[in-house]
């Protein structure tokens, strides 16, 4: 592999610099540019150092003197820096495997992309054969992305559906109390889209969830209408239902991440699905703790192989609100818990 996690890279098409944050496979890596994380092929990036040293430096502009006083350069308008609001999207990243010298799609990675200037709370569920496989409840900040889950490609034969319910994080009487969407991927249609994706050498597919969050209507219901979830019209694979936002979650001073404490039906889940649920729960209550100005929080992750603990510690190292954290022997938890101290 030419690149490693932490390497600085240059996007060849836009000349933007970023950092490698994950290795997807032999042909693709996940990079972070600014605050946006996305996958790219290796032939779309390079190391930035050659570009830095070979780029011509702009020639200094001669200063024009105006008799009597100098005119200061006009400041760039603030509006020029405002990012365009495009909507909420589901990003689908195919992960390929090489089988007998031919690539096949092994799984699909789903990310939620918030290309708006507003923060939203959301509920996310994955259903297979009319049985809920996993559920995530969390928040997504403006112009950011959120990893949701993986789906094995063969699961497309199990009538999958991905259900979302969005709620405005900030109270706004003009907006709908909730906005659900359901996406039912069709195996044949998705296979054709992935084939076109490889031809174009693009990394991801995107599914529009909404371009603009809807305003409140006369029929806006303050309760969950279960009968309307999953119903589809003949010409569309997106559905809308009404749901009431749940009361806001309260912070916890002790967070138990054992999967049996988070999900009732967990025995059929794969390890990667369990880890995703645990990390999403951890990030949710970590943000709640900082928002409520907690001084400490204990996270119970267990001992095991240490994968969950390592992922938690990596997140804590990159969180500015965390002053320090320790994983020492505790008479109650042994070495299976980490104590976090926040900076206020």
mmCIF file of C-alpha atoms in Angstrom:
data_model
loop_
_atom_site.group_PDB
_atom_site.id
_atom_site.type_symbol
_atom_site.label_atom_id
_atom_site.label_comp_id
_atom_site.label_asym_id
_atom_site.label_seq_id
_atom_site.Cartn_x
_atom_site.Cartn_y
_atom_site.Cartn_z
ATOM 1 C CA UNK A 1 0.000 0.000 0.000
ATOM 2 C CA UNK A 2 1.447 3.327 -1.101
ATOM 3 C CA UNK A 3 -0.309 5.302 1.631
ATOM 4 C CA UNK A 4 -0.723 4.775 5.352
ATOM 5 C CA UNK A 5 -3.151 6.246 7.874
ATOM 6 C CA UNK A 6 -2.002 9.748 8.782
ATOM 7 C CA UNK A 7 -0.261 10.481 5.453
ATOM 8 C CA UNK A 8 -0.831 13.895 3.892
ATOM 9 C CA UNK A 9 -2.283 13.677 0.380
ATOM 10 C CA UNK A 10 -3.174 15.922 -2.551
ATOM 11 C CA UNK A 11 -6.402 15.560 -4.565
ATOM 12 C CA UNK A 12 -5.193 15.637 -8.164
ATOM 13 C CA UNK A 13 -8.370 17.121 -9.635
ATOM 14 C CA UNK A 14 -8.835 20.008 -7.163
ATOM 15 C CA UNK A 15 -5.301 20.405 -5.722
ATOM 16 C CA UNK A 16 -6.742 20.316 -2.186
ATOM 17 C CA UNK A 17 -4.652 18.777 0.570
ATOM 18 C CA UNK A 18 -6.004 16.291 3.118
ATOM 19 C CA UNK A 19 -5.124 13.344 5.332
ATOM 20 C CA UNK A 20 -5.592 9.573 4.988
ATOM 21 C CA UNK A 21 -7.868 8.457 7.856
ATOM 22 C CA UNK A 22 -8.632 4.852 6.851
ATOM 23 C CA UNK A 23 -7.553 2.112 4.422
ATOM 24 C CA UNK A 24 -10.603 0.656 2.640
ATOM 25 C CA UNK A 25 -8.901 -1.876 0.346
ATOM 26 C CA UNK A 26 -5.940 -2.195 -2.006
ATOM 27 C CA UNK A 27 -7.394 0.398 -4.395
ATOM 28 C CA UNK A 28 -9.180 2.898 -2.116
ATOM 29 C CA UNK A 29 -8.570 4.964 1.007
ATOM 30 C CA UNK A 30 -10.733 7.258 3.129
ATOM 31 C CA UNK A 31 -9.430 10.844 3.243
ATOM 32 C CA UNK A 32 -10.368 13.918 5.257
ATOM 33 C CA UNK A 33 -10.256 17.331 3.595
ATOM 34 C CA UNK A 34 -11.216 20.134 5.927
ATOM 35 C CA UNK A 35 -13.998 18.607 8.002
ATOM 36 C CA UNK A 36 -15.334 16.344 5.224
ATOM 37 C CA UNK A 37 -14.435 12.642 5.015
ATOM 38 C CA UNK A 38 -14.897 10.688 1.776
ATOM 39 C CA UNK A 39 -13.393 7.734 -0.142
ATOM 40 C CA UNK A 40 -11.102 8.087 -3.171
ATOM 41 C CA UNK A 41 -9.215 5.770 -5.495
ATOM 42 C CA UNK A 42 -5.418 5.724 -5.200
ATOM 43 C CA UNK A 43 -4.956 7.066 -8.731
ATOM 44 C CA UNK A 44 -6.913 10.193 -7.740
ATOM 45 C CA UNK A 45 -4.443 11.285 -5.048
ATOM 46 C CA UNK A 46 -0.707 11.785 -4.596
ATOM 47 C CA UNK A 47 1.707 13.050 -1.982
ATOM 48 C CA UNK A 48 1.572 16.873 -1.792
ATOM 49 C CA UNK A 49 5.273 17.657 -1.457
ATOM 50 C CA UNK A 50 6.220 17.710 -5.145
ATOM 51 C CA UNK A 51 3.257 19.998 -5.863
ATOM 52 C CA UNK A 52 4.288 22.371 -3.065
ATOM 53 C CA UNK A 53 7.826 22.811 -4.336
ATOM 54 C CA UNK A 54 6.997 23.018 -8.033
ATOM 55 C CA UNK A 55 3.981 25.347 -7.872
ATOM 56 C CA UNK A 56 5.004 28.823 -9.070
ATOM 57 C CA UNK A 57 4.729 31.471 -6.436
ATOM 58 C CA UNK A 58 2.580 34.444 -7.402
ATOM 59 C CA UNK A 59 4.606 37.508 -8.310
ATOM 60 C CA UNK A 60 4.213 40.364 -5.847
ATOM 61 C CA UNK A 61 1.861 43.031 -7.104
ATOM 62 C CA UNK A 62 3.273 46.552 -7.146
ATOM 63 C CA UNK A 63 1.543 48.848 -4.721
ATOM 64 C CA UNK A 64 -0.250 51.748 -6.325
ATOM 65 C CA UNK A 65 0.196 54.965 -4.432
ATOM 66 C CA UNK A 66 -2.708 57.410 -4.363
ATOM 67 C CA UNK A 67 -1.780 60.943 -3.441
ATOM 68 C CA UNK A 68 -2.910 62.043 -0.009
ATOM 69 C CA UNK A 69 -3.900 58.639 1.430
ATOM 70 C CA UNK A 70 -3.817 54.905 0.829
ATOM 71 C CA UNK A 71 -6.952 52.983 -0.016
ATOM 72 C CA UNK A 72 -7.073 49.747 1.985
ATOM 73 C CA UNK A 73 -7.876 46.596 0.012
ATOM 74 C CA UNK A 74 -11.531 45.680 0.060
ATOM 75 C CA UNK A 75 -12.312 42.910 2.546
ATOM 76 C CA UNK A 76 -13.812 39.763 1.136
ATOM 77 C CA UNK A 77 -17.482 39.619 1.831
ATOM 78 C CA UNK A 78 -18.579 37.128 4.467
ATOM 79 C CA UNK A 79 -21.216 35.752 2.124
ATOM 80 C CA UNK A 80 -18.478 34.364 -0.134
ATOM 81 C CA UNK A 81 -17.521 31.903 2.587
ATOM 82 C CA UNK A 82 -21.026 30.569 3.208
ATOM 83 C CA UNK A 83 -21.413 27.029 1.938
ATOM 84 C CA UNK A 84 -24.340 26.189 -0.266
ATOM 85 C CA UNK A 85 -27.102 24.127 1.346
ATOM 86 C CA UNK A 86 -27.839 21.095 -0.839
ATOM 87 C CA UNK A 87 -29.866 18.818 1.421
ATOM 88 C CA UNK A 88 -29.572 15.491 3.250
ATOM 89 C CA UNK A 89 -28.110 12.491 1.420
ATOM 90 C CA UNK A 90 -27.418 8.808 1.937
ATOM 91 C CA UNK A 91 -23.927 7.943 0.637
ATOM 92 C CA UNK A 92 -23.317 4.344 -0.491
ATOM 93 C CA UNK A 93 -19.728 3.125 -0.723
ATOM 94 C CA UNK A 94 -19.251 -0.326 -2.327
ATOM 95 C CA UNK A 95 -16.450 -2.493 -0.920
ATOM 96 C CA UNK A 96 -15.045 -4.871 -3.537
ATOM 97 C CA UNK A 97 -13.276 -8.226 -3.212
ATOM 98 C CA UNK A 98 -11.092 -9.929 -5.787
ATOM 99 C CA UNK A 99 -12.375 -13.380 -6.734
ATOM 100 C CA UNK A 100 -10.648 -15.359 -9.490
ATOM 101 C CA UNK A 101 -9.151 -12.207 -11.022
ATOM 102 C CA UNK A 102 -12.533 -10.490 -11.058
ATOM 103 C CA UNK A 103 -13.910 -7.879 -8.662
ATOM 104 C CA UNK A 104 -17.222 -8.458 -6.904
ATOM 105 C CA UNK A 105 -19.123 -6.223 -4.489
ATOM 106 C CA UNK A 106 -18.731 -7.674 -1.009
ATOM 107 C CA UNK A 107 -20.602 -5.101 1.091
ATOM 108 C CA UNK A 108 -22.054 -1.598 1.098
ATOM 109 C CA UNK A 109 -21.022 1.106 3.568
ATOM 110 C CA UNK A 110 -23.662 3.712 4.399
ATOM 111 C CA UNK A 111 -22.912 7.272 5.513
ATOM 112 C CA UNK A 112 -25.366 10.082 6.232
ATOM 113 C CA UNK A 113 -24.312 13.371 4.601
ATOM 114 C CA UNK A 114 -25.760 16.603 5.978
ATOM 115 C CA UNK A 115 -25.138 19.275 3.345
ATOM 116 C CA UNK A 116 -27.260 21.881 5.164
ATOM 117 C CA UNK A 117 -26.551 24.617 7.696
ATOM 118 C CA UNK A 118 -28.808 23.015 10.342
ATOM 119 C CA UNK A 119 -28.263 20.211 12.851
ATOM 120 C CA UNK A 120 -30.766 17.341 13.047
ATOM 121 C CA UNK A 121 -31.560 14.461 15.362
ATOM 122 C CA UNK A 122 -32.332 11.228 13.565
ATOM 123 C CA UNK A 123 -33.457 7.649 14.057
ATOM 124 C CA UNK A 124 -32.047 5.059 11.647
ATOM 125 C CA UNK A 125 -33.179 1.442 11.267
ATOM 126 C CA UNK A 126 -32.127 -1.429 9.013
ATOM 127 C CA UNK A 127 -34.833 -4.010 8.254
ATOM 128 C CA UNK A 128 -34.299 -7.415 6.590
ATOM 129 C CA UNK A 129 -37.224 -9.746 5.829
ATOM 130 C CA UNK A 130 -39.516 -7.430 7.833
ATOM 131 C CA UNK A 131 -37.328 -7.841 10.927
ATOM 132 C CA UNK A 132 -35.337 -4.950 12.375
ATOM 133 C CA UNK A 133 -31.617 -5.765 12.345
ATOM 134 C CA UNK A 134 -30.216 -2.628 13.963
ATOM 135 C CA UNK A 135 -31.189 0.850 15.150
ATOM 136 C CA UNK A 136 -29.212 4.063 15.714
ATOM 137 C CA UNK A 137 -30.379 7.259 17.403
ATOM 138 C CA UNK A 138 -28.022 10.188 17.196
ATOM 139 C CA UNK A 139 -27.412 13.700 15.855
ATOM 140 C CA UNK A 140 -25.682 15.028 12.763
ATOM 141 C CA UNK A 141 -24.096 18.458 12.653
ATOM 142 C CA UNK A 142 -24.214 20.931 9.721
ATOM 143 C CA UNK A 143 -21.996 20.069 6.738
ATOM 144 C CA UNK A 144 -20.775 16.810 8.242
ATOM 145 C CA UNK A 145 -21.066 13.071 7.676
ATOM 146 C CA UNK A 146 -22.029 10.203 9.991
ATOM 147 C CA UNK A 147 -21.185 6.525 9.533
ATOM 148 C CA UNK A 148 -24.348 4.409 9.796
ATOM 149 C CA UNK A 149 -23.649 0.732 9.082
ATOM 150 C CA UNK A 150 -22.491 -1.908 6.610
ATOM 151 C CA UNK A 151 -24.772 -4.183 4.608
ATOM 152 C CA UNK A 152 -23.530 -7.381 2.983
ATOM 153 C CA UNK A 153 -24.314 -7.352 -0.729
ATOM 154 C CA UNK A 154 -26.127 -10.697 -0.575
ATOM 155 C CA UNK A 155 -28.534 -9.129 1.928
ATOM 156 C CA UNK A 156 -30.160 -7.356 -1.026
ATOM 157 C CA UNK A 157 -32.035 -10.632 -1.510
ATOM 158 C CA UNK A 158 -33.638 -10.230 1.940
ATOM 159 C CA UNK A 159 -35.937 -7.323 0.998
ATOM 160 C CA UNK A 160 -33.891 -4.693 2.875
ATOM 161 C CA UNK A 161 -35.213 -1.291 3.779
ATOM 162 C CA UNK A 162 -33.481 1.620 5.460
ATOM 163 C CA UNK A 163 -35.750 3.836 7.523
ATOM 164 C CA UNK A 164 -34.939 7.363 8.671
ATOM 165 C CA UNK A 165 -36.820 9.803 10.858
ATOM 166 C CA UNK A 166 -35.370 13.333 11.084
ATOM 167 C CA UNK A 167 -36.137 15.941 13.759
ATOM 168 C CA UNK A 168 -34.867 19.550 13.889
ATOM 169 C CA UNK A 169 -32.362 19.821 16.731
ATOM 170 C CA UNK A 170 -33.401 23.402 17.468
ATOM 171 C CA UNK A 171 -37.081 24.078 18.086
ATOM 172 C CA UNK A 172 -38.716 25.776 15.137
ATOM 173 C CA UNK A 173 -42.508 26.160 15.005
ATOM 174 C CA UNK A 174 -42.385 26.704 11.246
ATOM 175 C CA UNK A 175 -40.864 23.284 10.498
ATOM 176 C CA UNK A 176 -42.493 19.853 10.542
ATOM 177 C CA UNK A 177 -42.098 18.078 13.866
ATOM 178 C CA UNK A 178 -40.587 15.078 12.062
ATOM 179 C CA UNK A 179 -39.709 13.966 8.557
ATOM 180 C CA UNK A 180 -39.312 10.217 7.913
ATOM 181 C CA UNK A 181 -37.993 8.608 4.749
ATOM 182 C CA UNK A 182 -37.636 4.972 3.755
ATOM 183 C CA UNK A 183 -35.333 3.641 1.060
ATOM 184 C CA UNK A 184 -35.792 0.128 -0.354
ATOM 185 C CA UNK A 185 -32.784 -0.789 -2.505
ATOM 186 C CA UNK A 186 -33.505 -3.042 -5.470
ATOM 187 C CA UNK A 187 -30.741 -5.545 -6.207
ATOM 188 C CA UNK A 188 -30.914 -5.355 -10.026
ATOM 189 C CA UNK A 189 -31.146 -1.560 -10.152
ATOM 190 C CA UNK A 190 -28.340 -1.136 -7.614
ATOM 191 C CA UNK A 191 -26.121 -3.602 -9.497
ATOM 192 C CA UNK A 192 -26.476 -1.533 -12.676
ATOM 193 C CA UNK A 193 -25.677 1.663 -10.790
ATOM 194 C CA UNK A 194 -22.559 0.089 -9.289
ATOM 195 C CA UNK A 195 -21.422 -1.048 -12.733
ATOM 196 C CA UNK A 196 -21.772 2.507 -14.016
ATOM 197 C CA UNK A 197 -19.925 3.702 -10.919
ATOM 198 C CA UNK A 198 -16.874 1.579 -11.790
ATOM 199 C CA UNK A 199 -16.972 2.776 -15.385
ATOM 200 C CA UNK A 200 -16.914 6.419 -14.248
ATOM 201 C CA UNK A 201 -14.236 5.625 -11.617
ATOM 202 C CA UNK A 202 -16.383 7.272 -8.957
ATOM 203 C CA UNK A 203 -16.274 6.055 -5.360
ATOM 204 C CA UNK A 204 -19.832 6.430 -4.056
ATOM 205 C CA UNK A 205 -23.496 6.540 -4.969
ATOM 206 C CA UNK A 206 -25.801 9.068 -3.338
ATOM 207 C CA UNK A 207 -29.511 8.874 -2.566
ATOM 208 C CA UNK A 208 -31.381 12.109 -1.866
ATOM 209 C CA UNK A 209 -33.308 11.992 1.433
ATOM 210 C CA UNK A 210 -34.494 15.591 1.288
ATOM 211 C CA UNK A 211 -33.307 18.753 -0.436
ATOM 212 C CA UNK A 212 -35.054 21.034 2.038
ATOM 213 C CA UNK A 213 -36.574 20.081 5.367
ATOM 214 C CA UNK A 214 -40.369 20.527 5.014
ATOM 215 C CA UNK A 215 -42.332 23.247 6.714
ATOM 216 C CA UNK A 216 -45.090 22.462 9.170
ATOM 217 C CA UNK A 217 -48.424 21.614 7.562
ATOM 218 C CA UNK A 218 -51.966 21.551 8.864
ATOM 219 C CA UNK A 219 -51.845 17.753 8.970
ATOM 220 C CA UNK A 220 -48.644 17.620 11.012
ATOM 221 C CA UNK A 221 -49.270 14.933 13.648
ATOM 222 C CA UNK A 222 -47.626 14.933 17.079
ATOM 223 C CA UNK A 223 -47.582 11.122 17.209
ATOM 224 C CA UNK A 224 -46.087 8.190 15.336
ATOM 225 C CA UNK A 225 -48.273 6.813 12.577
ATOM 226 C CA UNK A 226 -47.002 3.213 12.432
ATOM 227 C CA UNK A 227 -49.407 2.156 9.698
ATOM 228 C CA UNK A 228 -47.840 4.523 7.178
ATOM 229 C CA UNK A 229 -44.256 3.387 7.619
ATOM 230 C CA UNK A 230 -43.024 1.193 4.781
ATOM 231 C CA UNK A 231 -46.014 1.855 2.472
ATOM 232 C CA UNK A 232 -44.905 2.697 -1.060
ATOM 233 C CA UNK A 233 -46.523 4.063 -4.168
ATOM 234 C CA UNK A 234 -46.102 2.076 -7.358
ATOM 235 C CA UNK A 235 -43.661 4.524 -8.974
ATOM 236 C CA UNK A 236 -41.465 5.428 -6.022
ATOM 237 C CA UNK A 237 -39.061 3.759 -3.643
ATOM 238 C CA UNK A 238 -39.153 6.609 -1.086
ATOM 239 C CA UNK A 239 -41.932 6.846 1.499
ATOM 240 C CA UNK A 240 -42.992 9.453 4.037
ATOM 241 C CA UNK A 241 -44.586 8.954 7.456
ATOM 242 C CA UNK A 242 -45.369 11.051 10.514
ATOM 243 C CA UNK A 243 -43.559 10.618 13.800
ATOM 244 C CA UNK A 244 -43.280 12.533 17.036
ATOM 245 C CA UNK A 245 -39.839 13.353 18.405
ATOM 246 C CA UNK A 246 -38.921 11.406 21.501
ATOM 247 C CA UNK A 247 -37.993 13.281 24.663
ATOM 248 C CA UNK A 248 -34.320 14.350 24.587
ATOM 249 C CA UNK A 249 -31.886 11.854 26.046
ATOM 250 C CA UNK A 250 -30.361 12.690 29.409
ATOM 251 C CA UNK A 251 -26.602 12.529 30.010
ATOM 252 C CA UNK A 252 -25.084 9.585 31.841
ATOM 253 C CA UNK A 253 -22.243 9.547 34.327
ATOM 254 C CA UNK A 254 -21.829 5.793 33.801
ATOM 255 C CA UNK A 255 -22.327 4.393 30.302
ATOM 256 C CA UNK A 256 -22.435 0.608 29.820
ATOM 257 C CA UNK A 257 -21.616 -0.324 26.212
ATOM 258 C CA UNK A 258 -22.166 -4.075 26.500
ATOM 259 C CA UNK A 259 -24.322 -4.871 23.480
ATOM 260 C CA UNK A 260 -27.006 -6.657 25.539
ATOM 261 C CA UNK A 261 -27.579 -3.326 27.319
ATOM 262 C CA UNK A 262 -28.136 -1.506 24.017
ATOM 263 C CA UNK A 263 -30.057 -3.913 21.756
ATOM 264 C CA UNK A 264 -32.591 -6.574 22.676
ATOM 265 C CA UNK A 265 -32.130 -8.790 19.609
ATOM 266 C CA UNK A 266 -28.339 -8.785 19.259
ATOM 267 C CA UNK A 267 -27.290 -12.446 18.955
ATOM 268 C CA UNK A 268 -27.576 -12.484 15.154
ATOM 269 C CA UNK A 269 -25.515 -9.328 14.666
ATOM 270 C CA UNK A 270 -22.073 -9.408 13.091
ATOM 271 C CA UNK A 271 -19.093 -8.047 15.028
ATOM 272 C CA UNK A 272 -18.822 -4.966 12.819
ATOM 273 C CA UNK A 273 -22.509 -4.200 13.350
ATOM 274 C CA UNK A 274 -22.132 -4.555 17.119
ATOM 275 C CA UNK A 275 -19.096 -2.248 17.100
ATOM 276 C CA UNK A 276 -20.984 0.369 15.057
ATOM 277 C CA UNK A 277 -23.897 0.355 17.517
ATOM 278 C CA UNK A 278 -21.555 0.658 20.513
ATOM 279 C CA UNK A 279 -19.514 3.507 19.013
ATOM 280 C CA UNK A 280 -22.587 5.459 17.934
ATOM 281 C CA UNK A 281 -24.004 5.131 21.462
ATOM 282 C CA UNK A 282 -20.676 6.245 22.936
ATOM 283 C CA UNK A 283 -20.371 9.327 20.680
ATOM 284 C CA UNK A 284 -23.975 10.287 21.439
ATOM 285 C CA UNK A 285 -23.473 10.305 25.213
ATOM 286 C CA UNK A 286 -20.000 11.823 24.931
ATOM 287 C CA UNK A 287 -21.527 14.836 23.168
ATOM 288 C CA UNK A 288 -24.342 14.972 25.732
ATOM 289 C CA UNK A 289 -21.821 14.962 28.586
ATOM 290 C CA UNK A 290 -19.905 17.886 27.112
ATOM 291 C CA UNK A 291 -23.097 19.799 26.288
ATOM 292 C CA UNK A 292 -24.229 19.445 29.938
ATOM 293 C CA UNK A 293 -20.766 20.425 31.258
ATOM 294 C CA UNK A 294 -20.109 17.154 33.049
ATOM 295 C CA UNK A 295 -16.742 16.936 34.754
ATOM 296 C CA UNK A 296 -16.316 13.164 34.404
ATOM 297 C CA UNK A 297 -17.907 10.104 32.806
ATOM 298 C CA UNK A 298 -17.131 6.391 33.098
ATOM 299 C CA UNK A 299 -17.494 4.247 29.959
ATOM 300 C CA UNK A 300 -17.759 0.485 30.511
ATOM 301 C CA UNK A 301 -16.349 -1.244 27.435
ATOM 302 C CA UNK A 302 -15.190 -4.563 28.892
ATOM 303 C CA UNK A 303 -11.840 -6.215 28.242
ATOM 304 C CA UNK A 304 -12.305 -8.705 25.375
ATOM 305 C CA UNK A 305 -9.883 -8.227 22.464
ATOM 306 C CA UNK A 306 -9.672 -4.488 23.103
ATOM 307 C CA UNK A 307 -11.118 -3.317 19.753
ATOM 308 C CA UNK A 308 -13.922 -1.274 21.342
ATOM 309 C CA UNK A 309 -11.546 0.230 23.908
ATOM 310 C CA UNK A 310 -9.035 1.197 21.203
ATOM 311 C CA UNK A 311 -11.729 2.859 19.075
ATOM 312 C CA UNK A 312 -13.056 4.783 22.099
ATOM 313 C CA UNK A 313 -9.569 5.983 23.038
ATOM 314 C CA UNK A 314 -8.937 7.104 19.446
ATOM 315 C CA UNK A 315 -12.130 9.199 19.504
ATOM 316 C CA UNK A 316 -11.204 10.700 22.886
ATOM 317 C CA UNK A 317 -7.758 11.747 21.632
ATOM 318 C CA UNK A 318 -9.404 13.712 18.810
ATOM 319 C CA UNK A 319 -12.067 15.353 20.999
ATOM 320 C CA UNK A 320 -11.036 18.884 22.094
ATOM 321 C CA UNK A 321 -13.429 18.878 25.067
ATOM 322 C CA UNK A 322 -11.630 15.936 26.694
ATOM 323 C CA UNK A 323 -8.849 16.938 29.067
ATOM 324 C CA UNK A 324 -7.609 13.406 29.787
ATOM 325 C CA UNK A 325 -8.788 9.809 30.229
ATOM 326 C CA UNK A 326 -7.469 6.799 32.121
ATOM 327 C CA UNK A 327 -7.934 3.035 31.827
ATOM 328 C CA UNK A 328 -6.577 1.782 35.132
ATOM 329 C CA UNK A 329 -7.620 -1.004 37.462
ATOM 330 C CA UNK A 330 -10.872 -0.208 39.241
ATOM 331 C CA UNK A 331 -12.253 -2.330 42.099
ATOM 332 C CA UNK A 332 -15.692 -2.333 40.434
ATOM 333 C CA UNK A 333 -14.842 -2.588 36.723
ATOM 334 C CA UNK A 334 -11.354 -4.088 36.704
ATOM 335 C CA UNK A 335 -9.654 -2.952 33.491
ATOM 336 C CA UNK A 336 -12.954 -2.922 31.599
ATOM 337 C CA UNK A 337 -13.777 0.782 31.944
ATOM 338 C CA UNK A 338 -12.285 4.152 30.991
ATOM 339 C CA UNK A 339 -12.786 7.286 33.080
ATOM 340 C CA UNK A 340 -13.014 10.543 31.112
ATOM 341 C CA UNK A 341 -12.233 14.003 32.490
ATOM 342 C CA UNK A 342 -13.667 16.948 30.563
ATOM 343 C CA UNK A 343 -12.229 20.405 29.998
ATOM 344 C CA UNK A 344 -14.619 23.284 30.911
#
